[in-house]
PDB file of C-alpha atoms in Angstrom:
ATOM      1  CA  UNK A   1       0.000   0.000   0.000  1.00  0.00           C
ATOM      2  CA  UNK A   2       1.911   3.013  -1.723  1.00  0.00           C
ATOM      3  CA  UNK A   3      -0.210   6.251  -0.967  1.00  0.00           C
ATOM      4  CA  UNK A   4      -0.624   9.610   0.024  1.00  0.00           C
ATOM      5  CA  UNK A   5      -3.955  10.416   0.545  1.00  0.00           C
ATOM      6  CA  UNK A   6      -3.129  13.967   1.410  1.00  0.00           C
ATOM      7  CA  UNK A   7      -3.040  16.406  -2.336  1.00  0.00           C
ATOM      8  CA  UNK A   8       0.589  17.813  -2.057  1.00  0.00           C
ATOM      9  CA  UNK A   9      -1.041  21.301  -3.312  1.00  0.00           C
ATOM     10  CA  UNK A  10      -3.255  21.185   0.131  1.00  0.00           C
ATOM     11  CA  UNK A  11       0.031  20.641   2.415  1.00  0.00           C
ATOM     12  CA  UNK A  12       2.415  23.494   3.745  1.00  0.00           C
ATOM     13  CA  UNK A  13       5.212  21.403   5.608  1.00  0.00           C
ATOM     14  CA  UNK A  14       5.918  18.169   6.109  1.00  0.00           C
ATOM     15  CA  UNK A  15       7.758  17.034   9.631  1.00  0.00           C
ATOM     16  CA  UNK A  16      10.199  13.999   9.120  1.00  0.00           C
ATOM     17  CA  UNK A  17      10.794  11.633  12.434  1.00  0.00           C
ATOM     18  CA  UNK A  18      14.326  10.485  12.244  1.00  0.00           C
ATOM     19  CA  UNK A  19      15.553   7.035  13.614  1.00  0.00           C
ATOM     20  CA  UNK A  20      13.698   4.842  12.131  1.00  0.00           C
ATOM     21  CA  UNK A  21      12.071   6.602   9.292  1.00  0.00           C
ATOM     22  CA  UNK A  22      15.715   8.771   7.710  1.00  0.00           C
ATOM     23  CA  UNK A  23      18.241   7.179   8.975  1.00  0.00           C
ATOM     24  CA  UNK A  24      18.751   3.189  10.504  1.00  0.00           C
ATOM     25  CA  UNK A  25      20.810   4.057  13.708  1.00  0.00           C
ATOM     26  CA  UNK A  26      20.178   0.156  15.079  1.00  0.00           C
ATOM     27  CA  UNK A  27      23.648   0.021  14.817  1.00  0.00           C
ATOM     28  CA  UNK A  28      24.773   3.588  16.630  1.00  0.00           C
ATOM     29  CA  UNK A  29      22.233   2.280  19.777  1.00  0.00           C
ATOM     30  CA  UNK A  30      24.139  -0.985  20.014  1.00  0.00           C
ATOM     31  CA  UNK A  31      27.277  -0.266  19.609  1.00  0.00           C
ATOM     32  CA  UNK A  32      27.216   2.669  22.406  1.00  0.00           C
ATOM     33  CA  UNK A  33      24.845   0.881  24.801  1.00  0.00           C
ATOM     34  CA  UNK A  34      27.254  -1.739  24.871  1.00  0.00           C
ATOM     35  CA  UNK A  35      29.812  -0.218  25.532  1.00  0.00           C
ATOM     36  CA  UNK A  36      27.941   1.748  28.512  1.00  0.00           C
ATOM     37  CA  UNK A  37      27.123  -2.162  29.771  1.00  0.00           C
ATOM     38  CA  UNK A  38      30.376  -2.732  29.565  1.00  0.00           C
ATOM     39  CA  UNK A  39      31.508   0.422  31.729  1.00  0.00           C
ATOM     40  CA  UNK A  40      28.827  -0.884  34.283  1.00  0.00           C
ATOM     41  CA  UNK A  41      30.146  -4.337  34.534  1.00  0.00           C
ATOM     42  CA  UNK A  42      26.447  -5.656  32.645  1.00  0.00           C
ATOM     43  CA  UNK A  43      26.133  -8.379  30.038  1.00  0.00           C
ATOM     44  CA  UNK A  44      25.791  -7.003  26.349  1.00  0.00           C
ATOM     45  CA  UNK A  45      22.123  -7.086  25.354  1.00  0.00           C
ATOM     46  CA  UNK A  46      21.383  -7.521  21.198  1.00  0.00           C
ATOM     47  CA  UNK A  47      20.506  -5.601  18.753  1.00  0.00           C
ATOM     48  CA  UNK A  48      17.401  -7.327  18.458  1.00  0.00           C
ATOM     49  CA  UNK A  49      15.872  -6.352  21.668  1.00  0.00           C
ATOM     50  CA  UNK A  50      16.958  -3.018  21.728  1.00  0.00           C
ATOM     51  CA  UNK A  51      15.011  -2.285  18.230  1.00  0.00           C
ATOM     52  CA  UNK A  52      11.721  -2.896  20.690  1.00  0.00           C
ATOM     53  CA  UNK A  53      12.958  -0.214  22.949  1.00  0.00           C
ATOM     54  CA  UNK A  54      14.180   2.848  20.573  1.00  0.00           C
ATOM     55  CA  UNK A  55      11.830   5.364  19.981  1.00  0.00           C
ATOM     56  CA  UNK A  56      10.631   7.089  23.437  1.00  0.00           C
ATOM     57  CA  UNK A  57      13.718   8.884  24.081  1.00  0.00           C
ATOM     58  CA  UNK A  58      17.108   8.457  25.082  1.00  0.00           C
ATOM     59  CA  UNK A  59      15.970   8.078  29.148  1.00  0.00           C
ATOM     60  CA  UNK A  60      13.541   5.447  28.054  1.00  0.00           C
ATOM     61  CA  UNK A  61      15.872   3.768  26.344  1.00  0.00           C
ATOM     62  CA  UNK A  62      18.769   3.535  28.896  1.00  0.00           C
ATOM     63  CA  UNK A  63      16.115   2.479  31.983  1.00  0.00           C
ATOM     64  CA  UNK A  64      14.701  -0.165  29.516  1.00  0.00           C
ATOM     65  CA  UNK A  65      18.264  -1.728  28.570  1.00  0.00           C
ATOM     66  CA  UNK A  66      18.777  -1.511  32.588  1.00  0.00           C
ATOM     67  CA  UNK A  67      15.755  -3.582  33.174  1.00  0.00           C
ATOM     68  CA  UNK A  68      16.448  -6.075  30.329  1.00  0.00           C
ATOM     69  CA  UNK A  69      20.063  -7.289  31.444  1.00  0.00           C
ATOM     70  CA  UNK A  70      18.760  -6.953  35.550  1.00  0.00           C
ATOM     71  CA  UNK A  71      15.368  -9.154  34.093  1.00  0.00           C
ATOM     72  CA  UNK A  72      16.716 -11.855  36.686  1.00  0.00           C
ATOM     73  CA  UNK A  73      16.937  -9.620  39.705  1.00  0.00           C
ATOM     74  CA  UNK A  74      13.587  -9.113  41.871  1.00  0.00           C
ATOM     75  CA  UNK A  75      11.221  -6.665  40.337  1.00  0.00           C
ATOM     76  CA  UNK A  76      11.503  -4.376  43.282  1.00  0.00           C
ATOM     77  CA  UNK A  77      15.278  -4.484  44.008  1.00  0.00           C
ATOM     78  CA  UNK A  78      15.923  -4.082  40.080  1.00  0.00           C
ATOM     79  CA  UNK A  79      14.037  -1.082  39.913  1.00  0.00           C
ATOM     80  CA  UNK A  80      16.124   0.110  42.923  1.00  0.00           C
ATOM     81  CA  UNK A  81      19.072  -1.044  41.094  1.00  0.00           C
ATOM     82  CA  UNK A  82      18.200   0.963  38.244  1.00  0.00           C
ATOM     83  CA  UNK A  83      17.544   4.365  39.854  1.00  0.00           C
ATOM     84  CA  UNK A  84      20.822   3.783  41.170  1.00  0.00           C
ATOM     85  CA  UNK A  85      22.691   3.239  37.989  1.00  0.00           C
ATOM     86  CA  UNK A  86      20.967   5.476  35.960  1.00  0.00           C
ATOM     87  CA  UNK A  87      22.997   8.759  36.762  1.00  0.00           C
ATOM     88  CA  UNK A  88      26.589   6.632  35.191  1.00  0.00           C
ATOM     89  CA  UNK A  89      24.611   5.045  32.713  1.00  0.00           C
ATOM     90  CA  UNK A  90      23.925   7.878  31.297  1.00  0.00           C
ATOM     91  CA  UNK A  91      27.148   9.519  31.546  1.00  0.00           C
ATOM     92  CA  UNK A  92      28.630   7.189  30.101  1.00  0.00           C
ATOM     93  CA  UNK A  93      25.956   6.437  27.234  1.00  0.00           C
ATOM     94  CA  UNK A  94      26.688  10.283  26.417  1.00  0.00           C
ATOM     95  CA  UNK A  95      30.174   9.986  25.616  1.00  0.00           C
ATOM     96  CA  UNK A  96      29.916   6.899  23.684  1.00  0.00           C
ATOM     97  CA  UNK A  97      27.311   7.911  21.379  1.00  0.00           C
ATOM     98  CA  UNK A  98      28.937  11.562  21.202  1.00  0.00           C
ATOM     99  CA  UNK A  99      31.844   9.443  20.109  1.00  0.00           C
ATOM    100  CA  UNK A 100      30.403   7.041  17.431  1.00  0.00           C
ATOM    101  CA  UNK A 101      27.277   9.276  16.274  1.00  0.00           C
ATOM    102  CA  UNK A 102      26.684   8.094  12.611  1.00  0.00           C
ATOM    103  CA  UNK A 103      29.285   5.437  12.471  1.00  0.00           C
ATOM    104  CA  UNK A 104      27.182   2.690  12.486  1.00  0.00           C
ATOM    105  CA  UNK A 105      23.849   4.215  11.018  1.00  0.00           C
ATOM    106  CA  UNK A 106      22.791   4.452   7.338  1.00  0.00           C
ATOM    107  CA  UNK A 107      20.304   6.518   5.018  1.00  0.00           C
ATOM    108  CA  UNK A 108      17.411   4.204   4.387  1.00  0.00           C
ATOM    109  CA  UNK A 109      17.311   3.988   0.725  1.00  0.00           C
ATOM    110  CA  UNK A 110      15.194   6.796  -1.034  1.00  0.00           C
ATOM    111  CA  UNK A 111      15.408   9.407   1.894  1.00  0.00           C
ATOM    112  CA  UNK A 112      17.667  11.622  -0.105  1.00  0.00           C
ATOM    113  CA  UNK A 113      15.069  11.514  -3.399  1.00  0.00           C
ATOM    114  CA  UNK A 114      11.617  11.667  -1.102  1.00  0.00           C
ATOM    115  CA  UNK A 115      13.077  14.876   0.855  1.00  0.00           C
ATOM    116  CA  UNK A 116      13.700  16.473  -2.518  1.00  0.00           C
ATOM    117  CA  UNK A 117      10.333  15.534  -3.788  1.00  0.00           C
ATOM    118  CA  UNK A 118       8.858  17.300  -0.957  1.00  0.00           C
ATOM    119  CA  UNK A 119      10.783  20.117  -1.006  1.00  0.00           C
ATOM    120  CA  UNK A 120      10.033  20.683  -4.785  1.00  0.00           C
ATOM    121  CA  UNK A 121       6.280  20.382  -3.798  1.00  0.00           C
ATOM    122  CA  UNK A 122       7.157  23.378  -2.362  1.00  0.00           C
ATOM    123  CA  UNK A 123       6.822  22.203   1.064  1.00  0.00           C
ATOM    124  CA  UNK A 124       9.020  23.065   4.037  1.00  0.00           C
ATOM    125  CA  UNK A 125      10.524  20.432   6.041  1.00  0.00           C
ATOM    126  CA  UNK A 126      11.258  19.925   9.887  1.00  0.00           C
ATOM    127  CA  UNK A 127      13.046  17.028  11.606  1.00  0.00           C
ATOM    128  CA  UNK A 128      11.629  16.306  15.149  1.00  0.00           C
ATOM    129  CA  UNK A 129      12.618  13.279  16.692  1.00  0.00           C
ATOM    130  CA  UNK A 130      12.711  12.048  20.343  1.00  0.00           C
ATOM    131  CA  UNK A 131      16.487  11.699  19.824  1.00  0.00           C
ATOM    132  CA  UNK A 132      18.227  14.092  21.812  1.00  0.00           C
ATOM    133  CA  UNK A 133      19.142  17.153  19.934  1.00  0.00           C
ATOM    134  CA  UNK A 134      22.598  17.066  20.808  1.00  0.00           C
ATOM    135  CA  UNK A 135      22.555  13.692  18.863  1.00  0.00           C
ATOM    136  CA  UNK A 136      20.202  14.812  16.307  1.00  0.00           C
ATOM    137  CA  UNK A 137      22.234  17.712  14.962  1.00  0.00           C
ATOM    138  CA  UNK A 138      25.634  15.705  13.915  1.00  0.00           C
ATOM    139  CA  UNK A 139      24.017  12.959  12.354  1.00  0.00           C
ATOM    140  CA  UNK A 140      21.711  14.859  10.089  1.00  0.00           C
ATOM    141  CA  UNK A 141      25.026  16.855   9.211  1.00  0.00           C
ATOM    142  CA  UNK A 142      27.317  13.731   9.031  1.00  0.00           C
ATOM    143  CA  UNK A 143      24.631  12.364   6.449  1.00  0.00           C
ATOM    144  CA  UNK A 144      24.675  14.792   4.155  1.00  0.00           C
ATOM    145  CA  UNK A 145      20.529  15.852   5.415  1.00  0.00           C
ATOM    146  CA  UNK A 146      21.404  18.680   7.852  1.00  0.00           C
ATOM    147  CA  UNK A 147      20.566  21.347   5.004  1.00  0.00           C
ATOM    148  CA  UNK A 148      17.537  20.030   4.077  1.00  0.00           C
ATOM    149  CA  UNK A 149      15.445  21.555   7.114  1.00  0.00           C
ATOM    150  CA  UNK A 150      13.952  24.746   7.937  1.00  0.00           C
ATOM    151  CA  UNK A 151      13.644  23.712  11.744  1.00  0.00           C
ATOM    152  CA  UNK A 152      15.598  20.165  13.883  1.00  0.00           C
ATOM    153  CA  UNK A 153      14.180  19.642  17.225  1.00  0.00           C
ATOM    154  CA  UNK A 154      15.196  17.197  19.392  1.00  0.00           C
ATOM    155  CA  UNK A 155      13.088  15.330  22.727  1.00  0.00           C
ATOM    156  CA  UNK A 156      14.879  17.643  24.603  1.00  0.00           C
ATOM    157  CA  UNK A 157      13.507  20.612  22.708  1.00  0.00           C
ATOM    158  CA  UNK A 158      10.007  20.450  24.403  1.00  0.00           C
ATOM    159  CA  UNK A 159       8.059  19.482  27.632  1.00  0.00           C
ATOM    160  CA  UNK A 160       7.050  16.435  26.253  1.00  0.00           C
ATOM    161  CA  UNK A 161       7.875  13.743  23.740  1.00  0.00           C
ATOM    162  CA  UNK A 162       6.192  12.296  21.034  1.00  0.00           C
ATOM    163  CA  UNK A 163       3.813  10.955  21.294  1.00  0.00           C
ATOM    164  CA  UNK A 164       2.341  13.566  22.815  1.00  0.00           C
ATOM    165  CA  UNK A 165       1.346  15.995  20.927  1.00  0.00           C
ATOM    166  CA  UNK A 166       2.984  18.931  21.809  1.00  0.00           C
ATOM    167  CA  UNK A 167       6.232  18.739  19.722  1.00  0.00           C
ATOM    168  CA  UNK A 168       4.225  18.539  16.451  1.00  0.00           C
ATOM    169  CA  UNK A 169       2.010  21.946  17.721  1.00  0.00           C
ATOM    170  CA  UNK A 170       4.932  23.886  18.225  1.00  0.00           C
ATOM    171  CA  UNK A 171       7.287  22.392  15.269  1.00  0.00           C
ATOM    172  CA  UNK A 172       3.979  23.647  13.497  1.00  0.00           C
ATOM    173  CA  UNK A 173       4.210  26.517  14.810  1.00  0.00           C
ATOM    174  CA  UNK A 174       7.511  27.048  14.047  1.00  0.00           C
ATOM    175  CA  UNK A 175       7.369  26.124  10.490  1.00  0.00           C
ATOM    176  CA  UNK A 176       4.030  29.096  10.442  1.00  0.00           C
ATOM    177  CA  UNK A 177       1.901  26.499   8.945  1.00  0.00           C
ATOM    178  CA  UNK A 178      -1.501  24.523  10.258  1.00  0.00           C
ATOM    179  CA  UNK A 179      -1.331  21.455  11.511  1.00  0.00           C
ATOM    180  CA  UNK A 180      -4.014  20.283   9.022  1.00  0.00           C
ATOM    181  CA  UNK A 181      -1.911  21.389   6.100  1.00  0.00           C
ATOM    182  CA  UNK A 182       1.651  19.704   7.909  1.00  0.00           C
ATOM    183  CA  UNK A 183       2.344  16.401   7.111  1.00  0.00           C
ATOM    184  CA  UNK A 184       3.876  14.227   9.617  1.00  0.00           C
ATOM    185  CA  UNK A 185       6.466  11.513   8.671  1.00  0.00           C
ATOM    186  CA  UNK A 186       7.483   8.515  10.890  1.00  0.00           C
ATOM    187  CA  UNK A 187       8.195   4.843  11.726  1.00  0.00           C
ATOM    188  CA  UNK A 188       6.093   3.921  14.888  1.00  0.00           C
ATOM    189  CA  UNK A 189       2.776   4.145  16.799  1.00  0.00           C
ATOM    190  CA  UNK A 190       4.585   7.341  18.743  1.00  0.00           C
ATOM    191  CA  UNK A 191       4.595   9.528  15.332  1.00  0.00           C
ATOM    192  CA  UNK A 192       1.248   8.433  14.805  1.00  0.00           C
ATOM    193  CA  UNK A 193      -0.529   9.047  17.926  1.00  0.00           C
ATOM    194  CA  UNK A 194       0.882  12.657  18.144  1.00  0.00           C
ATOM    195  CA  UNK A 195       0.064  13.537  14.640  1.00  0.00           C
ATOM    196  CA  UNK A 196      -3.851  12.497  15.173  1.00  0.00           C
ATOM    197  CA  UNK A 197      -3.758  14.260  18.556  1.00  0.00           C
ATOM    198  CA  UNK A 198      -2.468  17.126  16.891  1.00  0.00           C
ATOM    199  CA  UNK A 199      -4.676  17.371  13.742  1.00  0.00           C
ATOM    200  CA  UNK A 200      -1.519  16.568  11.582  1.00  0.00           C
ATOM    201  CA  UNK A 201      -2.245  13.941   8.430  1.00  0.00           C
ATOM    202  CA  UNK A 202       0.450  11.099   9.103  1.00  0.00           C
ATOM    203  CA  UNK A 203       2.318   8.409   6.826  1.00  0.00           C
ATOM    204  CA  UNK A 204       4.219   6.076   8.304  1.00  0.00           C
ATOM    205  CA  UNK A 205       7.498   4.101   6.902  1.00  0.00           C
ATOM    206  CA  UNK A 206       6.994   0.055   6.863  1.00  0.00           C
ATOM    207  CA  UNK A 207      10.770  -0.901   7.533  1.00  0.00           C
ATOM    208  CA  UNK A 208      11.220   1.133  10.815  1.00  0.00           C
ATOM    209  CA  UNK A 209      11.681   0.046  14.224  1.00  0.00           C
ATOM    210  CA  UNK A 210       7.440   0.315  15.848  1.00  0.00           C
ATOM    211  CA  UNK A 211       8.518  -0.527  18.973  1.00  0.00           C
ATOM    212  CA  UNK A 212       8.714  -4.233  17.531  1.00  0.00           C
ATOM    213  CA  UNK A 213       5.352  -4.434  16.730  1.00  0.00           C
ATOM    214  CA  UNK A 214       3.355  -4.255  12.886  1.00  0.00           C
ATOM    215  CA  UNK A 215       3.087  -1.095  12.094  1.00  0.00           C
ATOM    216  CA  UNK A 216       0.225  -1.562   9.764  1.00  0.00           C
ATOM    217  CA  UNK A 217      -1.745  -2.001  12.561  1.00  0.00           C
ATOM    218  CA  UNK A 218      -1.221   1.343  13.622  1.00  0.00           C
ATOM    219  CA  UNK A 219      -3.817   4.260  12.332  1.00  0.00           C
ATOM    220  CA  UNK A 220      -2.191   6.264   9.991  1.00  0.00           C
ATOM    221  CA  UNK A 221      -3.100   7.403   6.898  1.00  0.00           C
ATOM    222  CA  UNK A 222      -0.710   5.525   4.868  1.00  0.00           C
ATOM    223  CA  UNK A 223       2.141   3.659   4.658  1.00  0.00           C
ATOM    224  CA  UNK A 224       5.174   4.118   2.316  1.00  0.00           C
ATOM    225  CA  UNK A 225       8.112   1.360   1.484  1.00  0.00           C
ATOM    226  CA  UNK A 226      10.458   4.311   0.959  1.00  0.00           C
ATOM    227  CA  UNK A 227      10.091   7.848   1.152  1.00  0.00           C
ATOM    228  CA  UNK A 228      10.879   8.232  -2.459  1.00  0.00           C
ATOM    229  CA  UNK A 229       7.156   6.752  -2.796  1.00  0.00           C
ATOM    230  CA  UNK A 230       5.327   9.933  -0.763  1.00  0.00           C
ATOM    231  CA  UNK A 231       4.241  11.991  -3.606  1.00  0.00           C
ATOM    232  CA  UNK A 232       4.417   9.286  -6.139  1.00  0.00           C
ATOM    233  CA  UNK A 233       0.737   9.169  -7.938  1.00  0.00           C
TER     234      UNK A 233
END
C-alpha cells in the first residue's frame, strides 16, 4: 500500500521523524549501549531487543536496557538497582554515542530523493525526533541531510515527547503552517498518535523500528516502502 492520501497542493510542511524513518541508527544504539554495559560491569544485550525499545527517548531507552540485562533480579530491588545506575549510565551512554554518532547508522534507501520531492512540492521540512538534539544535529550533518530543514528539534527541545502531541504543535508553529496542512512523517505508533492528537495527516514508513510491533496495525493514513514513494501518484 503506496499512498498519500493527502493532495501535495493542500500541504504546507511536512515534519520527518528520524531514527527509524531517515536514517537506521540500530547500529549507533548498540554499539554505544554496549559499551555503557560494559563500563557498568552488565552483560551485552542484542541488537534485536533493543530495536523494541528505541523510539521514546534516550531516558527510556537507557532504563529499559537496565531492566532487560537486571530481568533476573527481583522486580523491586531491580528497579532500585536501576535508579541507582541510571545517573553513570547515562554519563557514560553520552560519551559513547557523542563518540560514534553516525558510524554505524545508514540513510534508508530513497530518503535523499523523497526529501527532494517534498521540497520541490514546495513544502518546508522539519526534523523532530525524540532523539536528543545534541545527537540529532551531527548525524543529520554527518549524512549529508542537515541542510535540508527549515527547523531540527530534538526530545529535549520540548516538555514532552512524542507521542504527545505537543512537539508537532509547536514544530507547526515554528514552520508558520496549520497542523491540518503539515504532514507528519514517521516509523512507529509514537509519530502516529501525536500527529492524530495534533490534527496533523500522518504516513508512516513500513521498515522502521514500531517498537517491535506491525506497524500496519497502527492508524495512519498511509504507509510508504520508501520515502521516495510519498508523492508518487
Amino acid at each position: 500500500m503506496n499512498f498519500l492520501p493527502v493532495d501535495p497542493s493542500r500541504l504546507d510542511a511536512a515534519i520527518i521523524d528520524l531514527d527509524g524513518t531517515m536514517v537506521d541508527t540500530l547500529g549507533d544504539f548498540s554499539e554505544a549501549l554496549n559499551r555503557m554495559l560494559r563500563d557498568l560491569g552488565l552483560q551485552a544485550v542484542g541488537a534485536s531487543a533493543i530495536a523494541s525499545m528505541v523510539g521514546k527517548g534516550s531516558e527510556h531507552l537507557l532504563r529499559s536496557v537496565l531492566n532487560h540485562v537486571l530481568a533476573p533480579v527481583d522486580v523491586a530491588q531491580r528497579a532500585t538497582q536501576v535508579d541507582a545506575l541510571y545517573p553513570q549510565a547515562w554519563a557514560s551512554y553520552q560519551r559513547h554515542y557523542l563518540a560514534i554518532n553516525g558510524q554505524y547508522a545508514a540513510v534508508y534507501p530513497g530518503v535523499e530523493e523523497g526529501l527532494a520531492a517534498l521540497r520541490a512540492a514546495g513544502l518546508r521540512l522539519a526534523c523532530l525526533t525524540n532523539k536528543p538534539t545534541a545527537f540529532a544535529l551531527p548525524l543529520l550533518e554527518a549524512k549529508g541531510l542537515g541542510g535540508l530543514f527549515a527547523q531540527v528539534f530534538g526530545g529535549d527541545a520540548f516538555e514532552r515527547k512524542k507521542p504527545d502531541p505537543l512537539p508537532l504543535a509547536k514544530t507547526c508553529e515554528a514552520l508558520g503552517t496549520a497542523p491540518a496542512r503539515t504532514l507528519m512523517v514517521g516509523d512507529s505508533s509514537n509519530d502516529a498518535q501525536a500527529a492524530r492528537a495534533a490534527g496533523c495527516p500522518v504516513v508512516l514508513v513500513t521498515y522502521g523500528y514500531n517498537h517491535g510491533q506491525p506497524v500496519r496495525a497502527v492508524d495512519a493514513d498511509g504507509f510508504v516502502d520508501s520515502l521516495g514513494e510519498l508523492l508518487q501518484k
